[in-house]
Amino acid sequence: MDRAQEETGFRVKFEPSGISCRGKAGQSLLEIAVDRNIFIRSDCGGKGRCGKCTVSADPADHLSPVGDSESAQLSTEQIRSGLRLACQTTPQGDVTVSVPESAREDAEGIGKTDVHGDFSCKPMVGRRVISIPSLSFSAAKAPRDFLTHVISSACDKEPAFKELSGLRAISRPECVQGEVTLVEHREKGVTAVFSGKREVSLGAAVDIGTTTLAAYLCNLRSGRILSSAAAANPQRRYGEDVISRITSANERDDGLSRQQEAVVVEINRLIGRCLEAAQAGSTDIDEVTVVGNTTMEQIFMGIHPHGLGFSPYLPVSRRSNNLRAKDMGLDLNPGTNVFVFPVISGFVGGDTLGVILWDRPHERKEVSLIVDIGTNGEVVVGNDQGLWTTSCATGPALEGAHILCGMRAAAGAVHRVRIEAGSYRVDCEVLGQEKGTRALGICGSGIIDTVAQMRKTGLLLPGGRIREGLPGVSTDEKGIGRKFVLIPGERSAAGREISIALADVRQIQLAKAALFVGIKRLMEAAGFERFDRLVLTGAFGARFDWKNAVSIGMLPEIPKKATVEVISNAAGRGAVMALLDRNRRQECIDLAGRVRFLELAEDPNFALEFAAATTFPELP
C-alpha cells in the first residue's frame, strides 16, 4: 500500500444510500460508516458479539478474510452467501457495500407520540408586549435603561436582562420605538426581545430514550399539545444500551462529542417537524424541558458518562440544570432556557421522575407498583407514605437486541405470536402488515409472547431447554433443540427464517429474572407485602401482553383486587407537565430528593434469588 492509500484508505460506496467515501487505513466498514453518519445496526457497539451489522460487498475479495468473530456469529450458509460483519471487516480495495434492510435505520418511534390533550398551564416563562414611546433628547437614556424604565412603569416590575441575547435584541433599530415583545423567564429574566407584537408562546418537551427520541410542541398559553414527533435515537450506531455508549465515549477522544452532536441534531430535526406541523417558527419557542435516563441526560449536556460505567455508578450531579439553547446547540433563540430533569441515581434518571410526576403515586393511599421496561428496567413502589425505587439490569434483550432475529418495534417486526397446542402452528402479527409489510425480525413483545406460548404448549421446558422432535424445532448434530422457527425464509422480507434460538431463551431468562427479583427485593425493602395497582410504561412495557410476562415469571402474580394500567410514554408526559406547570417542575425537583433508592448490587439476597428465578414457572 502506498503512502496515499495509507492516509486515505480505499474508496467505499454504501448502498442504498449511495454515499461514497474513503476511510482511514485499518478502519472497519462500521467505523467508516459511523464517520459518515451512515447507520448500520450494531447492538454491541462494534465488538463483534451481536451479529447484527451484516453487510455484503462487491467485489467480495476486496474485503479482509473472515475472522473468528464472524465465524462465531454467522452461519456457514451466511458466509457462503457473502454476508460479513461490518465491525470485523476492513476493505482491501475499492468496494461497494450493501446494507440489508435488517441492518438499516428504522427511523420512526412507535408509541412515543401517543400523548395528547390539555395540561395545567402555569409556565415559568411568558411573553409581554409593551409600547415604546419615542426616545427624546430631554430624557435620553441608554436603550437598556430606557426600556427598563418603560417596562417598570407599565408593569410595576423591573425586567432582568440576564441574558446577552436580550441585550443584543434591544440594540436593534426597530426596538427603539413602537411595540416590543419580551420573553421573560421567572428565573433567567428577559431571554429574548422581538420588535412588534409576537404573542405566540410555545415550548418543547423532549424525551431522550436510549432507543427512541420524542418531542412534544406545547402552547404555553393554553396548555395544549400542538404536535409531536419521534425517531430512533441516532446514538444507536454506538451501541444499543447505555453501557455500550459509555464504552464508546471512553474509547475515543471524540466519543462523547460524537454522541452529543448526534442526539442534538436529531432533537433539532424533531422540533422542526413539530413546528412545521403546527405552522410555527423556532422563534416562537420560549422554553424546553428534557427528560431521559442518567446516561442520556449527561451525554446530551456534554458531561462525560465515564463514572456511570463502574461501581458505585455515580452521576456527576443529581440536580436539575437550567441551560441556554445556544450552549446546547439547539436551533432556537440563543437565550431560551433548557430545563434538564434531576436524577435519582446512576441508573434511575429523570425519566423515572417524569413517570412519577405523571402517575402521582405519592398522592395515593393504595400501593402502586410502577414498572418502566425499556433497555433498562426501573421499578418504583410506594404510596403517600413514601416512594422507593431501583434499577434492574434487564439488558437490551427486551428491545430486541442480542436476540438472533431481534429488532426494535418498527415496521416489519413480529409483535404478537400465538402457537396452537398440538399442531404447533404459529400465527404471527407483524407491525405494518396492513400495508403489505412482511416480517423482518421480532421485537420485545413478540419475543415474550413466543417464549410464553412455547412454555404453554410444552415446546419449552422449565430450565429453558427447547424440546426436540416437535414441529418447527431444529436440532444440532448432538440432537439438542437449538431453535424454533416462527416464519420460514421464503415468507420473510429478508429471505431468511425468523426463529427463537436457545441462546435467545437464555437472554430472556436473565432479563426476566433480573426484573422479577428486583421487584421482589424492592417491595421487601419498602415493607410492602402486596400492591394494589400495577402500572406498566416504557418503550417496551406499554406494548406487550402482561399476562404472558406473568406466566413466564417476569412479573409477579397480580393480586385479585389489583388493577393493571398501561401508560404509553409516561416519562414524556412528565416532561410536558414540567414544561407547562412551574409548580409541577418544583415538585419534580423536590421528589428527586425524597425518593429512596435501593442498590441491588449491594443486596446479597438478590444474587441468591436470581439463579432460581431464571427457571420458568411450572404450568398450571
XYZ file of C-alpha atoms in Angstrom:
620
model
C 0.000 0.000 0.000
C 1.479 3.383 -0.980
C 1.558 6.454 1.238
C -1.576 7.980 -0.317
C -3.530 4.813 0.420
C -2.208 4.749 3.986
C -3.583 8.242 4.513
C -6.905 7.882 2.724
C -7.645 4.142 2.591
C -9.761 2.614 -0.159
C -12.939 4.023 -1.659
C -16.083 2.524 -0.143
C -19.557 3.105 -1.581
C -22.502 2.306 0.673
C -25.828 1.203 -0.767
C -28.708 2.020 -0.760
C -27.610 5.480 0.492
C -25.239 5.927 -2.465
C -22.678 7.664 -0.224
C -19.093 7.154 -1.395
C -16.085 7.928 0.790
C -12.574 6.929 1.761
C -11.833 5.565 5.186
C -8.617 5.673 7.140
C -6.230 2.769 6.787
C -7.227 -0.068 9.111
C -10.762 1.190 9.773
C -13.554 -1.364 9.747
C -16.532 -0.893 7.449
C -18.616 0.008 10.503
C -16.142 2.695 11.612
C -16.099 4.174 8.111
C -19.908 4.223 8.086
C -20.120 5.864 11.519
C -17.675 8.586 10.439
C -20.036 9.421 7.554
C -23.233 9.200 9.649
C -24.348 6.093 7.770
C -26.384 3.868 10.049
C -25.507 0.178 10.285
C -27.118 -1.598 13.205
C -24.596 -2.689 15.838
C -26.171 -3.605 19.166
C -22.813 -4.409 20.778
C -21.135 -1.185 19.670
C -18.807 -2.849 17.169
C -17.371 -5.539 19.445
C -18.229 -8.457 17.143
C -20.620 -10.033 19.643
C -24.153 -9.352 18.380
C -24.007 -10.358 14.709
C -26.393 -7.549 13.675
C -24.094 -5.475 11.435
C -24.327 -7.838 8.466
C -23.396 -6.456 5.037
C -22.393 -7.818 1.647
C -19.777 -6.432 -0.736
C -18.857 -6.328 -4.398
C -16.253 -7.470 -5.170
C -16.230 -9.766 -2.154
C -12.497 -10.432 -2.403
C -11.787 -6.758 -1.678
C -12.522 -7.416 1.987
C -10.312 -8.812 4.738
C -10.514 -12.590 5.353
C -13.309 -13.959 7.542
C -12.172 -13.859 11.168
C -13.021 -15.881 14.266
C -15.699 -13.416 15.453
C -17.507 -13.679 12.132
C -17.282 -17.468 12.126
C -18.816 -17.495 15.606
C -21.685 -15.131 14.748
C -22.528 -16.104 11.162
C -23.665 -19.478 9.891
C -21.752 -21.334 7.202
C -24.599 -20.589 4.794
C -24.461 -16.866 5.555
C -20.708 -16.735 4.990
C -21.054 -18.681 1.741
C -23.714 -16.230 0.555
C -21.278 -13.351 1.081
C -22.544 -11.886 4.356
C -19.921 -10.229 6.563
C -19.873 -8.361 9.870
C -19.154 -4.692 9.171
C -17.447 -4.222 12.531
C -14.953 -7.044 11.885
C -14.222 -6.395 8.214
C -11.795 -3.935 6.619
C -11.646 -3.002 2.919
C -8.664 -4.347 0.989
C -9.574 -2.488 -2.200
C -12.277 -0.217 -3.612
C -15.595 -1.833 -2.799
C -19.374 -1.336 -2.851
C -21.040 -2.325 0.423
C -24.733 -3.208 0.522
C -26.503 -2.740 3.852
C -29.515 -5.094 4.087
C -32.862 -3.853 5.352
C -32.378 -5.710 8.636
C -29.304 -3.575 9.450
C -30.686 -0.216 8.319
C -32.183 2.520 10.441
C -35.857 2.223 11.329
C -36.495 5.923 11.591
C -39.834 6.232 13.347
C -40.521 5.641 17.019
C -43.704 3.675 17.699
C -45.891 4.674 20.652
C -43.866 7.713 21.722
C -46.172 10.237 20.062
C -49.327 8.942 21.729
C -49.511 11.925 24.091
C -52.405 14.342 23.641
C -54.735 16.684 25.481
C -54.676 19.768 27.694
C -52.486 20.175 30.768
C -52.433 22.544 33.723
C -50.765 25.714 32.464
C -48.626 27.884 34.767
C -45.358 28.147 32.815
C -42.037 29.520 34.009
C -41.850 31.833 31.020
C -44.221 34.286 29.363
C -44.397 36.996 26.733
C -45.162 40.656 27.382
C -45.994 43.242 24.712
C -45.276 46.892 25.566
C -45.407 50.169 23.656
C -42.170 52.137 23.483
C -42.514 55.941 23.106
C -40.020 57.907 21.051
C -36.700 58.480 22.785
C -36.349 62.252 23.321
C -33.138 64.161 23.964
C -34.544 65.557 27.184
C -34.947 62.079 28.618
C -32.223 60.356 26.671
C -31.035 57.120 28.247
C -29.195 54.027 27.086
C -31.695 51.692 25.324
C -31.481 49.158 28.128
C -32.145 51.760 30.816
C -34.869 53.396 28.748
C -36.616 50.091 28.032
C -36.262 49.066 31.671
C -37.886 52.343 32.742
C -40.780 51.919 30.293
C -41.434 48.320 31.327
C -41.229 49.159 35.027
C -43.761 51.956 34.565
C -46.140 49.727 32.621
C -45.854 46.545 34.678
C -44.698 47.614 38.145
C -41.764 45.242 37.667
C -38.218 45.832 36.507
C -37.104 43.318 33.869
C -33.837 41.479 34.379
C -31.640 41.392 31.270
C -29.520 38.492 32.475
C -29.063 37.006 29.008
C -26.768 38.682 26.479
C -29.237 37.712 23.764
C -31.787 40.065 25.328
C -29.333 42.977 25.299
C -28.384 42.254 21.706
C -32.036 42.258 20.716
C -32.830 45.680 22.205
C -29.835 47.180 20.402
C -31.596 46.738 17.051
C -33.021 49.921 15.429
C -36.554 48.525 15.241
C -36.695 48.267 19.051
C -36.221 52.000 19.624
C -39.941 52.767 19.401
C -43.263 51.094 18.705
C -44.408 47.780 20.121
C -41.863 45.377 21.567
C -42.379 41.793 22.776
C -40.283 40.489 25.652
C -39.818 36.850 26.608
C -39.429 36.855 30.371
C -38.380 33.836 32.422
C -39.062 33.782 36.159
C -35.501 32.722 36.973
C -33.482 33.869 33.971
C -35.075 37.231 33.315
C -35.511 38.505 29.759
C -34.268 35.804 27.394
C -35.417 37.326 24.083
C -36.795 40.576 22.673
C -38.755 40.980 19.430
C -39.942 44.073 17.614
C -43.691 44.225 17.129
C -46.382 42.077 18.701
C -45.279 38.411 18.940
C -47.691 36.814 21.382
C -47.408 33.176 20.304
C -45.568 31.405 23.128
C -44.614 27.758 22.668
C -42.467 25.221 24.460
C -40.938 21.867 23.604
C -40.726 18.817 25.857
C -38.085 16.296 24.789
C -37.815 12.668 25.893
C -34.370 11.195 25.207
C -34.859 7.451 25.350
C -31.987 5.040 24.863
C -33.798 3.646 21.835
C -36.224 6.388 20.787
C -36.387 10.185 20.917
C -39.630 12.135 21.106
C -40.520 15.818 21.049
C -43.808 17.469 22.024
C -44.658 21.022 20.991
C -46.925 22.755 23.506
C -48.816 26.029 23.683
C -47.595 27.804 26.826
C -50.754 29.895 26.988
C -53.396 27.170 26.663
C -51.543 24.090 27.932
C -52.389 22.135 24.782
C -50.029 19.776 22.961
C -49.967 21.014 19.370
C -47.852 18.358 17.678
C -45.348 15.603 18.352
C -42.658 13.652 16.538
C -40.481 10.642 17.306
C -37.468 8.912 15.788
C -34.857 6.325 16.609
C -32.026 7.614 18.785
C -29.080 8.063 16.372
C -26.684 7.155 19.192
C -27.679 3.538 18.494
C -24.844 3.402 15.993
C -22.555 3.451 19.040
C -24.374 0.592 20.766
C -27.868 -0.455 21.751
C -27.584 0.013 25.528
C -26.130 2.637 27.856
C -23.088 0.528 28.745
C -22.095 0.317 25.064
C -22.431 4.082 24.752
C -20.405 4.738 27.883
C -17.721 2.432 26.470
C -17.802 4.263 23.136
C -17.409 7.608 24.898
C -14.433 6.217 26.813
C -12.621 4.652 23.864
C -12.359 7.681 21.567
C -11.215 11.217 22.275
C -14.242 12.468 20.370
C -16.539 9.686 21.579
C -18.615 11.969 23.802
C -18.839 14.847 21.326
C -19.946 12.496 18.544
C -22.808 11.132 20.623
C -23.834 14.563 21.870
C -23.845 16.009 18.364
C -25.851 13.075 17.028
C -28.633 13.466 19.585
C -28.761 17.283 19.341
C -29.016 17.164 15.543
C -31.924 14.720 15.809
C -33.662 16.786 18.506
C -33.406 19.848 16.256
C -34.933 17.824 13.434
C -37.807 16.579 15.607
C -38.575 20.056 16.936
C -38.501 21.288 13.340
C -41.054 18.649 12.351
C -43.287 19.671 15.255
C -43.052 23.344 14.303
C -43.862 22.596 10.684
C -46.918 20.588 11.705
C -48.114 23.477 13.886
C -47.222 26.113 11.265
C -44.956 27.852 13.759
C -41.334 29.013 13.806
C -38.327 28.375 16.034
C -38.509 31.910 17.481
C -41.928 31.001 18.916
C -40.332 28.536 21.365
C -39.635 30.090 24.759
C -38.534 27.062 26.817
C -37.530 23.410 26.519
C -37.663 20.585 29.065
C -35.543 17.464 28.658
C -36.033 14.086 30.327
C -34.021 10.890 29.994
C -32.106 8.293 31.940
C -28.965 9.476 33.692
C -26.596 8.482 30.882
C -28.736 10.073 28.177
C -29.061 13.336 30.112
C -25.326 13.567 30.792
C -24.402 12.905 27.159
C -26.942 15.497 25.988
C -25.325 18.086 28.281
C -21.832 17.101 27.146
C -20.988 15.660 30.565
C -18.826 12.563 30.270
C -20.651 9.410 31.465
C -17.431 7.639 32.493
C -18.409 7.433 36.173
C -21.649 5.641 35.314
C -19.748 2.681 33.888
C -18.227 1.342 37.097
C -19.138 0.948 40.755
C -20.515 2.920 42.564
C -22.119 4.226 39.298
C -22.380 7.847 40.372
C -23.695 10.703 38.207
C -21.673 13.919 38.124
C -24.674 15.669 39.683
C -28.179 14.668 40.709
C -29.540 18.196 40.467
C -31.630 19.711 37.703
C -29.945 22.049 35.236
C -31.056 25.246 33.510
C -29.019 25.742 30.346
C -29.072 28.036 27.317
C -30.268 26.739 23.960
C -27.218 28.248 22.281
C -24.848 26.355 24.577
C -26.649 23.095 23.818
C -26.591 23.563 20.042
C -30.371 23.867 19.744
C -31.656 25.924 16.806
C -33.751 28.264 18.947
C -33.470 31.770 20.371
C -29.969 31.778 21.940
C -31.162 32.569 25.467
C -34.045 30.081 25.503
C -33.975 28.153 28.773
C -33.441 24.388 28.611
C -34.519 22.623 31.811
C -32.938 19.185 32.254
C -34.610 16.942 34.842
C -32.783 15.952 38.033
C -31.869 12.283 38.527
C -32.119 9.881 41.456
C -29.046 7.694 40.871
C -26.687 6.476 38.174
C -29.313 4.158 36.717
C -32.546 5.805 37.855
C -32.794 9.052 35.973
C -35.047 11.923 35.118
C -37.258 9.635 33.067
C -38.335 7.833 36.240
C -39.113 11.177 37.874
C -41.164 12.026 34.798
C -43.160 8.826 35.273
C -43.747 9.616 38.957
C -44.747 13.181 38.132
C -47.365 11.941 35.681
C -48.750 8.956 37.616
C -48.586 10.620 41.057
C -48.232 7.506 43.274
C -47.078 9.751 46.141
C -50.609 11.180 46.366
C -52.400 7.803 46.548
C -53.240 5.733 49.611
C -53.110 2.455 47.680
C -49.714 0.907 46.947
C -48.577 1.433 43.360
C -46.024 -0.753 41.606
C -44.683 1.079 38.551
C -42.536 -0.868 36.109
C -40.844 1.072 33.318
C -39.451 -1.534 30.942
C -37.071 -0.367 28.249
C -33.423 -1.149 27.668
C -33.204 -0.942 31.444
C -35.868 -1.809 33.992
C -36.753 0.882 36.520
C -39.174 -0.016 39.298
C -40.996 2.296 41.706
C -43.161 1.165 44.613
C -44.976 3.156 47.265
C -47.862 5.416 48.210
C -48.463 8.677 50.047
C -46.246 7.413 52.875
C -43.143 7.233 50.695
C -41.611 6.011 47.440
C -38.788 3.556 46.798
C -37.063 2.811 43.511
C -34.423 0.576 41.976
C -32.951 -0.318 38.616
C -32.866 -3.876 37.263
C -30.212 -4.899 34.746
C -32.693 -6.401 32.299
C -30.375 -5.640 29.385
C -31.470 -4.730 25.859
C -32.934 -8.157 25.006
C -36.463 -6.901 25.689
C -35.920 -4.286 22.966
C -34.847 -6.997 20.507
C -31.095 -6.534 20.960
C -28.788 -9.534 21.494
C -31.547 -11.699 20.010
C -30.782 -13.717 16.855
C -33.649 -12.239 14.819
C -34.386 -9.367 17.187
C -35.223 -5.818 16.204
C -36.956 -2.849 17.787
C -40.677 -2.265 17.400
C -40.841 -0.866 13.868
C -42.394 -1.816 10.546
C -41.619 -5.465 9.837
C -41.337 -6.520 13.481
C -43.275 -9.550 14.694
C -45.034 -8.179 17.782
C -47.736 -10.755 18.538
C -47.323 -14.547 18.473
C -49.748 -17.399 19.099
C -48.824 -21.094 18.918
C -51.573 -23.686 18.536
C -51.346 -26.540 21.025
C -50.893 -29.962 19.465
C -50.228 -28.822 15.892
C -47.695 -26.142 16.949
C -48.899 -23.954 14.099
C -47.616 -20.391 14.517
C -49.694 -17.261 13.955
C -47.707 -14.007 13.876
C -48.813 -10.383 13.709
C -46.369 -8.007 12.013
C -46.215 -4.249 12.512
C -47.256 -2.668 9.228
C -48.777 -5.839 7.794
C -51.925 -3.899 6.876
C -49.718 -2.027 4.385
C -48.249 -5.222 2.994
C -45.095 -5.191 5.125
C -43.556 -8.634 5.565
C -41.738 -9.880 8.647
C -38.175 -8.689 9.052
C -37.477 -9.739 12.645
C -39.068 -9.961 16.078
C -39.358 -7.227 18.722
C -39.602 -7.462 22.504
C -43.341 -8.007 22.815
C -43.179 -10.752 20.187
C -40.285 -12.403 21.996
C -42.202 -12.501 25.296
C -45.270 -13.872 23.500
C -43.178 -16.555 21.805
C -41.449 -17.710 24.985
C -44.759 -17.766 26.884
C -46.501 -19.689 24.108
C -43.605 -22.138 23.783
C -43.795 -22.778 27.512
C -47.589 -23.130 27.447
C -47.555 -25.654 24.577
C -44.673 -27.680 26.003
C -42.105 -26.594 23.421
C -40.042 -25.103 26.226
C -39.036 -26.918 29.410
C -38.789 -25.189 32.845
C -35.000 -24.912 32.632
C -35.146 -23.206 29.242
C -34.421 -26.202 27.017
C -36.248 -26.489 23.680
C -37.912 -29.893 23.299
C -36.629 -31.951 20.409
C -38.760 -33.868 17.934
C -41.589 -31.342 17.703
C -42.699 -29.456 14.557
C -40.641 -26.323 13.892
C -37.769 -27.343 16.195
C -34.286 -27.540 14.680
C -31.615 -29.640 16.389
C -27.832 -29.699 16.203
C -25.595 -32.663 15.412
C -25.984 -33.867 19.006
C -29.775 -33.853 18.750
C -30.185 -30.862 21.074
C -33.006 -28.447 20.245
C -31.390 -25.204 19.124
C -34.211 -23.084 17.746
C -37.905 -22.890 16.986
C -38.884 -21.476 13.597
C -41.677 -18.898 13.563
C -41.590 -17.824 9.919
C -39.742 -19.693 7.139
C -37.287 -17.779 4.970
C -39.491 -17.750 1.881
C -42.154 -15.791 3.806
C -39.865 -13.197 5.402
C -38.747 -9.851 3.996
C -35.065 -10.692 4.403
C -35.316 -14.130 2.800
C -34.144 -15.869 5.961
C -36.140 -17.649 8.618
C -37.256 -15.843 11.740
C -36.781 -18.012 14.779
C -36.162 -18.074 18.514
C -32.854 -19.708 19.378
C -31.776 -21.426 22.573
C -29.409 -18.512 23.218
C -32.350 -16.101 22.871
C -34.292 -18.012 25.508
C -31.289 -17.679 27.802
C -31.237 -13.895 27.294
C -34.914 -13.711 28.229
C -34.312 -15.884 31.294
C -31.648 -13.464 32.519
C -33.794 -10.406 31.804
C -36.948 -11.754 33.407
C -35.062 -12.968 36.488
C -33.457 -9.554 36.986
C -36.821 -7.813 36.816
C -38.725 -10.349 38.921
C -36.179 -10.440 41.750
C -35.651 -6.676 41.555
C -39.369 -6.100 42.119
C -39.451 -8.647 44.942
C -36.439 -7.205 46.758
C -37.677 -3.619 46.386
C -41.079 -4.438 47.845
C -39.457 -6.252 50.754
C -37.085 -3.350 51.408
C -40.013 -0.911 51.346
C -42.059 -3.113 53.690
C -44.915 -3.913 51.295
C -46.334 -7.424 51.044
C -48.611 -6.671 48.106
C -49.544 -3.923 45.678
C -52.953 -2.515 44.742
C -52.164 -1.323 41.245
C -49.585 -2.267 38.623
C -48.567 0.440 36.157
C -46.646 -0.563 33.033
C -44.870 2.000 30.902
C -41.676 2.469 28.926
C -40.735 1.800 25.314
C -41.425 -1.906 25.750
C -43.648 -2.050 28.812
C -46.604 -0.293 27.200
C -46.781 -2.664 24.222
C -46.646 -6.215 25.499
C -49.111 -8.762 26.897
C -48.516 -8.529 30.637
C -50.310 -11.832 31.252
C -47.616 -13.608 29.247
C -44.976 -11.795 31.293
C -46.579 -13.116 34.486
C -46.775 -16.658 33.094
C -43.012 -16.842 32.438
C -42.066 -15.366 35.823
C -41.076 -11.932 34.593
C -43.713 -10.057 36.595
C -45.146 -11.139 39.964
C -48.594 -12.661 40.289
C -51.253 -9.942 40.244
C -53.346 -9.797 43.457
C -57.038 -10.499 42.799
C -58.261 -6.992 43.549
C -55.299 -5.204 41.985
C -55.682 -3.185 38.800
C -53.303 -3.167 35.834
C -52.787 0.064 33.913
C -50.730 0.598 30.782
C -49.449 4.124 30.071
C -47.615 4.890 26.862
C -44.584 7.089 27.483
C -45.307 8.367 30.967
C -41.810 9.914 31.058
C -42.632 12.135 28.095
C -45.909 13.114 29.723
C -43.971 14.132 32.822
C -41.674 16.285 30.682
C -44.752 18.042 29.279
C -46.092 18.658 32.801
C -42.799 20.214 33.922
C -42.796 22.417 30.826
C -46.320 23.721 31.293
C -46.599 23.996 35.075
C -43.865 25.548 37.235
C -45.388 24.006 40.350
C -45.032 20.524 38.868
C -41.452 21.339 37.941
C -40.629 22.282 41.501
C -42.400 19.146 42.666
C -40.149 17.120 40.373
C -37.073 18.748 41.910
C -38.381 18.002 45.407
C -39.211 14.378 44.535
C -35.645 13.758 43.396
C -34.513 14.214 46.977
C -37.370 12.266 48.581
C -37.483 9.012 46.605
C -35.390 6.332 48.324
C -33.081 4.249 46.142
C -32.214 0.562 46.626
C -28.896 -0.549 45.129
C -29.429 -4.178 44.128
C -25.712 -4.685 43.514
C -25.186 -4.318 47.268
C -28.065 -6.641 48.182
C -26.694 -10.144 48.957
C -30.160 -11.696 48.701
C -30.521 -10.535 45.106
C -27.726 -12.781 43.850
C -29.041 -15.710 45.886
C -32.545 -15.445 44.435
C -31.526 -14.544 40.884
C -30.392 -18.009 39.771
C -33.618 -19.659 40.923
C -35.683 -17.012 39.126
C -34.145 -17.850 35.740
C -36.262 -21.016 35.533
C -39.783 -20.849 34.154
C -42.756 -21.488 36.474
C -44.451 -24.862 36.300
C -47.510 -24.988 34.079
C -50.860 -24.653 35.921
